[in-house]
Every structure is written in C-alpha cells, then in structure tokens.
Coordinates of C-alpha atoms in Angstrom, one line a residue:
Chain Z
M1 CA 101.7 140.4 255.7
T2 CA 102.8 144.0 256.2
K3 CA 106.1 142.9 255.3
Q4 CA 105.0 142.9 251.7
L5 CA 104.3 146.6 251.6
S6 CA 106.7 148.8 249.5
T7 CA 108.7 151.6 251.0
H8 CA 106.5 153.9 249.1
D9 CA 103.4 152.4 251.0
W10 CA 104.9 153.0 254.2
E11 CA 105.7 156.5 253.2
I12 CA 102.2 157.2 252.3
L13 CA 100.8 155.8 255.3
S14 CA 103.2 157.5 257.5
A15 CA 102.5 161.0 255.8
Y16 CA 98.7 160.1 256.1
L17 CA 99.0 159.9 259.8
D18 CA 100.5 163.4 259.9
G19 CA 98.0 164.8 257.5
E20 CA 100.8 165.6 255.0
L21 CA 99.2 164.0 251.9
T22 CA 97.6 165.8 249.1
S23 CA 93.8 165.5 248.9
Q24 CA 94.2 163.2 245.8
E25 CA 96.6 160.9 247.6
Q26 CA 94.4 160.9 250.6
T27 CA 91.4 159.8 248.6
R28 CA 93.3 157.1 246.9
L29 CA 94.7 155.6 250.1
E30 CA 91.4 155.7 252.1
H31 CA 90.0 153.9 249.1
S32 CA 92.9 151.3 249.3
L33 CA 92.5 151.0 252.9
Q34 CA 88.9 149.8 252.7
Q35 CA 89.9 147.0 250.4
R36 CA 93.2 145.9 251.9
I37 CA 93.5 144.5 255.5
D38 CA 97.4 144.5 255.4
L39 CA 97.3 148.2 254.8
Q40 CA 94.9 148.8 257.6
Q41 CA 97.1 146.6 259.9
A42 CA 100.3 148.6 258.9
L43 CA 98.5 151.9 259.4
D44 CA 97.4 150.7 262.9
E45 CA 100.9 149.6 263.7
L46 CA 102.3 152.9 262.8
R47 CA 99.8 155.0 264.5
R48 CA 100.5 153.0 267.7
T49 CA 104.1 153.7 267.1
R50 CA 103.5 157.3 266.7
I51 CA 101.4 157.6 269.7
I52 CA 104.1 155.9 271.8
L53 CA 106.6 158.3 270.6
R54 CA 104.4 161.3 271.2
S55 CA 103.9 159.9 274.7
A56 CA 107.5 160.3 275.5
A57 CA 107.8 162.5 278.5
R58 CA 109.2 166.3 277.5
V59 CA 112.3 166.9 279.7
R60 CA 112.7 170.1 281.3
A61 CA 116.1 171.9 280.7
P62 CA 118.0 171.1 283.9
R63 CA 119.4 174.5 284.3
N64 CA 119.5 178.0 282.8
F65 CA 121.4 178.2 279.6
S66 CA 121.6 181.9 279.5
L67 CA 124.8 183.4 278.3
T68 CA 127.2 185.4 280.0
P69 CA 129.6 187.9 278.3
A70 CA 132.5 185.7 279.3
M71 CA 131.1 182.6 277.4
V72 CA 131.0 184.8 274.3
G73 CA 134.2 186.7 274.9
G74 CA 135.8 185.4 271.9
L75 CA 133.3 187.1 269.7
K76 CA 133.3 190.6 271.1
P77 CA 136.2 190.9 273.4
S78 CA 135.6 193.3 276.1
R79 CA 137.5 196.8 275.9
K80 CA 139.4 196.2 279.1
P81 CA 142.0 193.5 278.0
L82 CA 142.4 195.3 274.8
F83 CA 143.2 198.6 276.6
S84 CA 145.6 197.0 278.8
F85 CA 147.3 195.3 275.9
N86 CA 147.7 198.6 274.2
A87 CA 148.9 200.4 277.3
L88 CA 151.5 197.7 278.0
R89 CA 152.6 197.6 274.3
F90 CA 152.9 201.5 274.5
S91 CA 154.8 201.5 277.7
S92 CA 157.2 198.9 276.5
A93 CA 157.8 200.9 273.4
L94 CA 158.3 204.1 275.6
A95 CA 160.6 202.4 277.9
S96 CA 162.6 201.3 274.9
V97 CA 162.8 204.7 273.5
L98 CA 164.0 206.2 277.0
L99 CA 166.5 203.3 277.1
V100 CA 168.0 204.4 273.7
L101 CA 168.0 208.0 274.9
T102 CA 170.1 207.2 278.0
V103 CA 172.4 205.3 276.0
I104 CA 172.9 208.1 273.6
G105 CA 173.2 210.5 276.5
E106 CA 175.8 208.3 278.1
W107 CA 177.6 207.9 274.9
F108 CA 177.8 211.7 274.5
S109 CA 179.0 211.9 278.2
F110 CA 181.7 209.2 277.8
S111 CA 182.1 208.9 274.1
G112 CA 185.9 208.8 273.7
P113 CA 186.9 207.0 276.9
L114 CA 184.0 204.8 276.9
A115 CA 184.5 203.3 273.6
T116 CA 188.3 203.0 273.9
Q117 CA 188.0 201.4 277.4
V118 CA 185.5 198.9 276.3
A119 CA 187.3 197.8 273.4
M120 CA 190.5 197.6 275.2
V121 CA 189.4 195.7 278.1
S122 CA 190.3 192.2 277.5
E123 CA 188.3 189.6 279.5
P124 CA 189.0 185.9 278.5
A125 CA 186.4 184.6 280.7
A126 CA 183.5 186.6 279.2
E127 CA 184.9 185.8 275.7
A128 CA 184.6 182.0 276.6
E129 CA 181.3 182.5 277.7
F130 CA 179.8 184.6 275.0
A131 CA 181.7 183.5 272.0
P132 CA 179.8 181.7 269.3
P133 CA 181.4 178.6 267.8
E134 CA 182.8 180.3 264.8
A135 CA 185.1 182.7 267.1
A136 CA 187.6 179.9 267.5
M137 CA 188.2 180.2 263.8
L138 CA 189.4 183.8 264.2
P139 CA 193.0 184.2 264.8
D140 CA 193.0 187.5 266.7
S141 CA 191.3 187.2 270.0
T142 CA 191.5 190.8 270.9
T143 CA 189.7 191.7 267.9
N144 CA 187.2 189.1 268.5
A145 CA 186.8 190.4 272.1
A146 CA 186.1 194.0 270.6
D147 CA 183.5 192.4 268.4
L148 CA 181.9 190.9 271.4
R149 CA 181.6 194.1 273.2
Q150 CA 179.9 195.5 270.2
S151 CA 178.0 192.4 269.8
I152 CA 176.1 193.0 273.0
T153 CA 175.4 196.5 272.0
E154 CA 172.6 197.0 269.9
E155 CA 171.5 199.5 267.2
P156 CA 167.9 200.9 268.0
S157 CA 165.8 199.9 265.2
P158 CA 162.6 202.2 264.6
K159 CA 161.0 199.3 262.9
A160 CA 161.2 197.3 266.0
L161 CA 159.9 200.2 268.2
M162 CA 156.8 200.2 266.1
A163 CA 156.3 196.7 265.5
P164 CA 152.5 195.9 265.7
E165 CA 152.6 192.6 267.4
G166 CA 153.7 194.2 270.8
T167 CA 157.0 192.7 270.9
P168 CA 159.5 195.6 270.7
A169 CA 161.0 195.0 274.0
P170 CA 162.3 191.4 273.8
T171 CA 163.4 192.2 270.4
Y172 CA 166.0 194.4 271.6
G173 CA 168.4 192.0 273.5
L174 CA 167.9 189.5 270.8
E175 CA 168.8 191.9 268.1
A176 CA 172.1 192.5 270.1
L177 CA 172.5 188.6 269.7
S178 CA 172.2 188.5 266.1
V179 CA 174.5 191.5 265.8
A180 CA 177.0 189.2 267.7
E181 CA 176.6 186.5 265.0
T182 CA 176.8 188.8 262.1
E183 CA 179.6 191.0 263.5
T184 CA 181.9 188.2 263.9
T185 CA 181.3 187.1 260.2
V186 CA 181.9 190.7 259.0
E187 CA 185.4 190.2 260.2
E188 CA 185.9 187.2 258.2
P189 CA 186.0 188.5 254.6
A190 CA 188.9 190.6 255.5
E191 CA 190.9 187.4 256.7
G192 CA 189.4 184.5 255.0
G193 CA 188.4 186.3 251.7
E194 CA 184.9 184.8 251.6
P195 CA 182.4 187.7 251.1
L196 CA 179.3 185.2 251.2
V197 CA 180.1 183.8 254.7
G198 CA 178.3 186.8 256.3
A199 CA 175.2 186.0 254.4
F200 CA 175.6 182.4 255.2
L201 CA 175.9 183.0 258.9
A202 CA 173.1 185.4 258.9
E203 CA 170.9 182.3 258.4
T204 CA 172.4 180.5 261.3
P205 CA 169.7 178.4 262.8
L206 CA 168.2 179.3 266.1
A207 CA 169.9 176.4 267.8
E208 CA 173.3 178.1 267.5
E209 CA 172.1 181.1 269.2
A210 CA 170.5 179.3 272.0
P211 CA 173.6 179.2 274.2
L212 CA 174.0 183.1 273.8
L213 CA 170.4 183.5 274.8
E214 CA 170.8 181.8 278.1
A215 CA 174.0 183.6 278.8
V216 CA 172.1 186.8 279.1
P217 CA 169.8 186.6 282.0
P218 CA 167.2 189.2 281.3
L219 CA 166.4 187.5 278.0
E220 CA 165.7 184.0 279.4
E221 CA 161.9 184.7 279.5
A222 CA 161.9 186.1 275.9
P223 CA 159.7 183.8 273.7
A224 CA 161.3 181.8 271.2
A225 CA 159.2 183.0 268.2
E226 CA 160.4 186.5 268.7
V227 CA 163.9 185.3 268.2
M228 CA 163.3 184.6 264.6
N229 CA 161.7 188.0 264.1
A230 CA 164.7 189.7 265.8
T231 CA 167.2 188.2 263.6
E232 CA 166.0 189.9 260.5
T233 CA 166.4 193.7 260.9
P234 CA 170.0 194.3 262.2
V235 CA 171.5 191.9 259.9
T236 CA 171.3 194.0 256.8
E237 CA 172.3 197.0 258.9
V238 CA 175.6 195.4 260.0
A239 CA 176.2 194.0 256.5
E240 CA 176.1 197.5 255.2
Q241 CA 178.8 198.7 257.6
P242 CA 182.4 199.4 256.5
A243 CA 184.7 196.4 257.1
A244 CA 185.8 196.5 260.8
S245 CA 189.4 197.4 260.0
Q246 CA 189.1 199.5 263.3
P247 CA 187.0 197.5 265.6
T248 CA 187.2 200.2 268.3
V249 CA 185.7 203.0 266.2
V250 CA 183.1 200.8 264.8
A251 CA 182.0 199.8 268.0
A252 CA 181.6 203.3 269.2
A253 CA 179.9 204.5 266.2
D254 CA 177.4 201.7 266.1
S255 CA 176.6 201.2 269.6
G256 CA 173.1 202.7 270.2
E257 CA 173.1 201.3 273.6
T258 CA 174.9 199.1 276.0
V259 CA 173.2 196.1 277.5
A260 CA 173.3 195.6 281.2
V261 CA 175.6 192.5 280.8
Q262 CA 178.4 194.8 279.8
S263 CA 178.1 196.3 283.3
D264 CA 180.1 193.2 284.6
T265 CA 183.1 194.4 282.7
T266 CA 182.9 198.0 283.6
D267 CA 185.3 199.6 285.8
P268 CA 183.4 200.2 289.2
V269 CA 185.5 203.4 289.9
L270 CA 183.2 205.3 287.0
D271 CA 180.4 206.3 289.3
P272 CA 178.3 208.4 286.9
R273 CA 178.6 205.6 284.4
L274 CA 177.0 203.3 286.9
S275 CA 174.0 205.5 287.4
W276 CA 173.6 205.5 283.7
R277 CA 173.7 201.9 283.7
L278 CA 171.3 201.6 286.5
A279 CA 168.8 203.6 284.6
Q280 CA 169.4 201.6 281.6
G281 CA 169.0 198.3 283.5
V282 CA 165.7 199.5 285.0
L283 CA 164.4 200.7 281.5
L284 CA 165.6 197.5 279.9
A285 CA 163.7 195.5 282.7
L286 CA 160.6 197.7 282.2
A287 CA 160.7 197.3 278.5
L288 CA 161.0 193.6 278.8
I289 CA 158.4 193.0 281.3
T290 CA 155.7 195.1 279.7
G291 CA 156.5 193.6 276.3
L292 CA 156.2 190.2 277.9
A293 CA 153.0 191.1 279.6
A294 CA 151.6 192.4 276.2
W295 CA 152.5 189.3 274.5
I296 CA 150.9 187.0 277.3
I297 CA 147.7 189.1 277.0
R298 CA 147.7 188.8 273.1
Q299 CA 148.2 185.0 273.6
L300 CA 145.3 184.8 276.1
Q301 CA 142.9 186.8 273.7
R302 CA 143.7 184.6 270.8
S303 CA 143.3 181.3 272.9
R304 CA 140.0 182.6 273.9
S305 CA 138.8 183.6 270.7
R306 CA 139.5 180.2 269.1
Chain Q
M1 CA 109.1 193.0 273.9
D2 CA 108.0 190.6 271.1
E3 CA 110.3 187.9 269.5
A4 CA 111.2 190.0 266.4
A5 CA 112.3 192.8 268.4
L6 CA 114.4 190.7 270.8
I7 CA 116.0 189.0 267.7
L8 CA 116.7 192.4 266.4
E9 CA 118.4 193.5 269.5
A10 CA 120.3 190.3 269.7
K11 CA 121.5 190.7 266.2
R12 CA 123.0 194.0 267.6
G13 CA 124.9 191.9 270.1
D14 CA 122.5 192.5 273.0
I15 CA 123.2 189.7 275.2
T16 CA 120.3 190.4 277.4
A17 CA 117.8 190.4 274.5
F18 CA 119.5 187.0 273.2
N19 CA 119.1 185.5 276.8
R20 CA 115.4 186.3 276.9
L21 CA 115.2 184.2 273.6
V22 CA 117.3 181.4 275.4
L23 CA 114.8 181.4 278.0
A24 CA 111.8 181.1 275.9
Y25 CA 113.4 178.1 273.8
Q26 CA 115.8 176.3 276.1
D27 CA 113.3 173.5 276.8
M28 CA 112.7 172.8 273.2
V29 CA 116.5 173.0 272.4
Y30 CA 117.4 170.9 275.3
N31 CA 114.7 168.1 274.4
Q32 CA 116.1 168.0 271.0
A33 CA 119.6 167.6 272.4
F34 CA 118.6 165.2 274.9
R35 CA 116.7 162.8 272.4
M36 CA 119.5 162.9 269.9
M37 CA 122.3 162.3 272.4
G38 CA 120.3 160.1 274.9
E39 CA 122.2 161.4 277.7
L40 CA 121.9 164.2 280.2
D41 CA 125.4 165.7 280.4
A42 CA 125.9 165.5 276.6
A43 CA 122.5 167.0 276.1
E44 CA 123.5 169.9 278.4
D45 CA 126.8 170.5 276.6
A46 CA 125.1 170.4 273.2
T47 CA 122.4 172.9 274.4
Q48 CA 125.0 175.3 275.8
E49 CA 127.2 174.9 272.8
A50 CA 124.1 175.5 270.4
F51 CA 123.2 178.6 272.1
I52 CA 126.8 180.0 272.2
S53 CA 127.0 179.1 268.6
A54 CA 123.6 180.8 267.8
Y55 CA 124.6 184.0 269.5
R56 CA 127.7 184.0 267.5
S57 CA 125.9 183.6 264.3
M58 CA 122.9 185.8 264.9
H59 CA 124.0 188.1 262.1
S60 CA 123.6 185.1 259.7
F61 CA 119.8 184.8 260.7
R62 CA 117.8 186.1 257.9
G63 CA 114.3 185.8 259.2
G64 CA 111.9 183.0 259.2
S65 CA 111.3 180.7 261.9
F66 CA 113.7 181.4 264.8
K67 CA 112.6 178.1 266.5
G68 CA 113.6 176.2 263.3
W69 CA 116.7 177.9 263.1
L70 CA 117.7 177.0 266.8
L71 CA 116.6 173.4 266.0
R72 CA 119.0 173.1 263.1
I73 CA 121.9 174.6 265.4
V74 CA 121.3 172.2 268.0
T75 CA 120.9 169.4 265.7
N76 CA 124.0 170.1 263.8
A77 CA 125.8 170.4 267.3
C78 CA 124.5 166.8 268.1
Y79 CA 125.7 165.4 264.7
D80 CA 129.1 166.7 265.5
E81 CA 129.2 165.3 268.9
L82 CA 127.8 161.8 267.8
R83 CA 130.3 161.6 264.9
R84 CA 133.1 162.5 267.1
R85 CA 131.9 159.7 269.6
K86 CA 131.9 157.3 266.8
R87 CA 135.4 157.8 266.3
R88 CA 136.2 157.5 270.0
P89 CA 133.3 155.5 271.6
T90 CA 133.5 155.9 275.3
T91 CA 130.1 156.8 276.8
P92 CA 128.2 154.8 279.4
L93 CA 124.7 153.8 278.4
E94 CA 123.1 154.8 281.8
P95 CA 123.5 157.9 283.7
L96 CA 125.6 157.5 287.0
D97 CA 124.5 158.5 290.5
D98 CA 126.8 159.8 293.2
D99 CA 128.4 156.4 294.1
D100 CA 128.8 155.8 290.4
E101 CA 126.1 153.3 290.2
E102 CA 123.9 153.3 287.0
I103 CA 120.5 154.8 287.3
E104 CA 118.1 152.8 285.6
S105 CA 115.2 155.2 286.0
P106 CA 116.5 158.6 286.2
H107 CA 114.6 161.1 288.2
W108 CA 114.1 163.6 285.5
I109 CA 111.4 161.6 283.9
A110 CA 109.4 161.5 287.0
D111 CA 105.8 163.1 286.8
P112 CA 104.5 164.0 290.2
G113 CA 100.8 163.7 289.0
E114 CA 101.0 159.9 288.4
T115 CA 100.8 157.2 290.8
P116 CA 103.8 155.2 291.6
E117 CA 102.8 152.5 289.2
E118 CA 102.0 154.7 286.3
S119 CA 105.1 156.6 286.9
T120 CA 107.3 153.4 287.0
E121 CA 105.6 152.4 283.7
R122 CA 106.0 155.7 282.3
Q123 CA 109.7 155.8 283.1
E124 CA 110.0 152.3 281.6
L125 CA 108.4 153.4 278.4
S126 CA 110.4 156.6 278.2
Q127 CA 113.6 154.6 278.6
A128 CA 112.4 152.2 276.0
I129 CA 111.8 154.9 273.5
Q130 CA 115.2 156.3 274.2
N131 CA 116.7 153.1 273.7
C132 CA 115.0 152.5 270.4
L133 CA 115.8 156.0 269.3
D134 CA 119.4 155.3 270.0
Q135 CA 119.6 152.5 267.6
L136 CA 118.4 154.6 264.7
P137 CA 120.8 156.2 262.3
D138 CA 121.3 159.8 263.2
E139 CA 119.5 161.3 260.2
F140 CA 116.4 159.1 260.9
K141 CA 116.7 159.9 264.6
A142 CA 116.8 163.7 264.0
V143 CA 113.6 163.5 261.9
V144 CA 111.6 161.4 264.0
V145 CA 112.6 163.5 267.2
L146 CA 111.6 166.6 265.2
V147 CA 108.4 165.5 264.0
D148 CA 107.1 163.1 266.6
L149 CA 108.5 164.6 269.8
Q150 CA 108.8 168.1 269.1
G151 CA 105.7 168.3 267.0
V152 CA 107.3 170.0 264.0
D153 CA 105.4 169.8 260.6
Y154 CA 107.3 168.4 257.4
T155 CA 108.1 171.7 256.0
E156 CA 109.7 173.1 259.1
A157 CA 111.6 169.6 259.5
A158 CA 112.8 170.1 255.8
S159 CA 114.0 173.5 256.5
V160 CA 115.8 172.4 259.8
M161 CA 117.4 169.4 258.3
Q162 CA 117.9 171.4 255.0
T163 CA 116.8 168.5 253.1
P164 CA 114.0 168.1 250.5
L165 CA 110.3 167.4 251.8
G166 CA 110.6 164.1 250.2
T167 CA 113.7 163.0 252.1
I168 CA 111.8 164.0 255.4
K169 CA 108.8 161.9 254.3
S170 CA 110.8 158.8 253.7
R171 CA 113.2 159.0 256.5
L172 CA 110.4 159.7 258.9
A173 CA 108.6 156.4 257.6
R174 CA 111.5 154.4 257.7
A175 CA 112.4 155.6 261.2
R176 CA 108.8 154.8 262.3
L177 CA 109.0 151.3 260.8
R178 CA 112.2 150.5 262.7
L179 CA 110.8 152.1 265.9
R180 CA 107.6 149.9 265.4
D181 CA 109.6 146.9 265.5
C182 CA 111.6 148.1 268.5
L183 CA 108.8 149.4 270.4
Q184 CA 106.5 146.4 270.0
G185 CA 105.0 145.3 273.3
F186 CA 105.2 148.6 275.0
W187 CA 101.7 149.7 273.7
E188 CA 100.1 148.0 276.7
L189 CA 102.4 150.2 279.1
L190 CA 100.5 153.3 277.8
P191 CA 97.9 154.4 280.2
A192 CA 94.4 153.4 278.8
A193 CA 93.1 157.0 278.8
F194 CA 96.0 158.3 277.0
R195 CA 95.7 155.5 274.3
L196 CA 91.9 156.5 274.0
V197 CA 92.5 160.0 273.6
E198 CA 95.3 159.7 271.1
E199 CA 93.8 157.0 268.9
S200 CA 90.7 159.3 268.7
K201 CA 92.8 162.2 267.6
S202 CA 94.5 160.2 264.9

C-alpha cells in the first residue's frame, strides 16, 4: 500500500521525523496519519530506517591528521630553498661575470698574437667535428675554420646575465653555439648573394644544433629548454656585425671570451695563457654547476607547489 | 583559545592553530569520508586531503559554521575521488588483512562494551548499512550521511551541499526510501534497549 504514496508524501514523512515541517504542515500530516493506515505504516518504516542509520557506529579517526609544514609547503614555501635558489643564481651570475673579465683580461694581454694565432691555426679534425651541415657548402675551408674559432667564442650578453629564470650559466655555451650557426651564415651573403639566408638559418631547429651541443662536454647537462632561449639574443648581435671580409679581425673584436674547448687547439708552450684558460675553465664550470643547481631547485619548487 | 581565535590564527597561516582545529574535527571529517567512500584507506586519504585543502583555502572562509565548511570540503574531496573511480573502477569491496585476505568484520567497528554476540550483530549491521549506503547515488549518500549519521540539520546540510533546502528534503526522503528497502530485515539486529529508546525519542 505504501507504494501508492507520492514522492511528496515521502518527503513530508521524512521531514516530519526530523521535525523540519512547519507547524501548519505538521498539523495537516498528523490529521492525515490518524485516518490513513498506509501513511502510518510508511512513517513507521521510515522511522525504523532512520533509527538503524543512526545506530551506525561512529568510527574514530585512525590516526592524527595534523598537518606538517612540509605537507603544505606548496602554499607557503619556506625561506630556505628560496634563499639557496637566489644564492645559487647569484653565484652563477657572479662566476659568469668573472669569466667574462678573465677573457677580457686575457684578450688585452695577448690581443694581437692570440687572435691571429687562433685564426691561422688550421685543425681539420676539429673542423669536421664541429662544423654544422652548412659548412660543406662553403668553398673556403680556412675561412670556415676561422669562423668556427669565433663560433666557439661568445659575446657576453648583459641580458643573459640578469635573466630572471636563473639560467645565465647554461646560456653561455649555448649562445656560442648559436653564434656558430649564424656566423657561418653571415659568410654566405658575400658568396651566395642571398642576404636572407642568415635570417633563415637563425631559425634552424634545435635538432640541427644537437650534434654541436654534444660536442662540447661541459654543456651536456644543460637543459634543452634553455637552448631555445639561448638562441635568441646573440643572433641579432651577429647579424648587425659587418660582413666578415676579414674573419681574423672580426674574431678578435667580437670574442668576449673563449670557451674551454678551444684550449685543445692552443699551443701548450704559452704557459700564461694556460693559466688564463684554467681560471676560465673553473669559472665556466662554477657558473654552469650553480646555474644548473638553481634550475633544479626551481623545478623542485614548482613540482611541489603543484 | 576558542574556535574563533584559532580560526583567525589559522587564517594568518598559523599551522599550530590550524592543527588544534584538526584535532577537534578530525573524527567528524573522517566519519564523513568513511561513510562516503566505504573504505578505510580511501577515507584516510580523503580526510588528509580535505585538511590540506582547508588549510590552503582558509583565507576563503568567511565565517559561519566552520564544521559545515569542513564537511563541505571533505564531501567535495570524496565526490572527486568517487567520480575518478567511476572512470577507472579498481577498488576491492572489503578491506584486506596482512595476508591479503578480505576482512569481513573489520576491527574498527568493535565496541569493547558489548558482549561478543551483540558485537557481532552490530558489526553485521554496520556493514549492512555501509553496503546499502554504497548503492546510493553520491548526492543521496552525502545527504543521508550528513543528516542521519552526522546529525546535521537541514539548513546546515543545505549549506554544506550548497543546494536549496527543498533539494535536501527530497534527496533525504528518496535516500531513506531506498535504504528502507535495502535495510529491511536488519531491524531485529538492533539491540532491544536501543530500539525502545530510539522509538520513544522519535
């Protein structure tokens, strides 16, 4: 019989049990209850159901759910990782600046001979190893070698030094790589007569730079994402340079610093230069390591806050 | 320190003050999660998640019932998990013991004050209630757990569920109707004294 009750009837009965009816509704229902057995029965069943439900044992929390600062670390990151991140970023930038200073110092000490020597030294092996695919198109391999010398040097970019993402160090070597790409192409307008090639090659996809990246040992750990950033700044700088009619001079004028890779091609007789290189190598490593550490810390913080 | 002061401190990020609120409400929050999820581990996860989420959104608590606010957070956490499970159903129906055997009468229901016989019946009943609850749609289950198991009134239930009072009324009635069918035959399992006391109350 109770099956004939409407949904509304059940709602009224249910609310009645909870004392949630208005006094008017309550009076009306109580009046109906006296006359209808099916309503009484339904109310009884609901009451029993309600009692059974209310008899359900309350469970106790099986453990303490107190929060620790680590659990909510993403919301309010503690100062410590933030500090170490800034400290690492700063030391990376500082090492980079010192690296640039040593390079400038070296350049002043050995300006003439260094540039000439570097440009004149012909190393077919290194050429084959470092040359990008386009190099094959260039008729003059000596010029190309000179370009490559320059290509593994880099122009210190103040922008990169102050990059907010804490990635200045890895940027350096990669900047050099992109210079390598672009410098080769600057050569081309003179010979091929296509001024737009430089712009085209500036957009050379990452894949083509990959072999170069691996050829330079200290850069192997550099995160790929930074390669993309690194390729932007130097491209324009190089594009504005005068045509490399005299590769030697250009190389000397533009080389802010010389990467450790170059030490392979350096004459071991020049001891003072070796000490310069050693200092540069140490600074470069320091800049890379601290920069990488800062990057890792940043990634950890991000993943925790997610 | 009273609740209002603790809430104020917690809103400023004081985790110690917040943890005192956790201690005060963790049984209630855990109960809601357990009855919604029907599983110990899932209830624990939902409870912890709810407290973390509550701490993170303390700034959005604009007064009113803190208890209701917590119940809303844990209920939503359970909804999310239940929805996720429906997309990828993998859960066992019974908790497992150390040997991966199903525990039919979990120890957590045990009440040391009862005789073994009463205890067994009570566990049976509690399990039956949970099984019946698990068959309800999530929205019905949430309301009936709030009102009948947590003792929340309609107004607060409406605030927890963020639905109109009429919706609470109708969902509760329909949930009870379904539970009536599901729980038929379990009335006799209730201890006689309990039945009498409850019937006289209602």
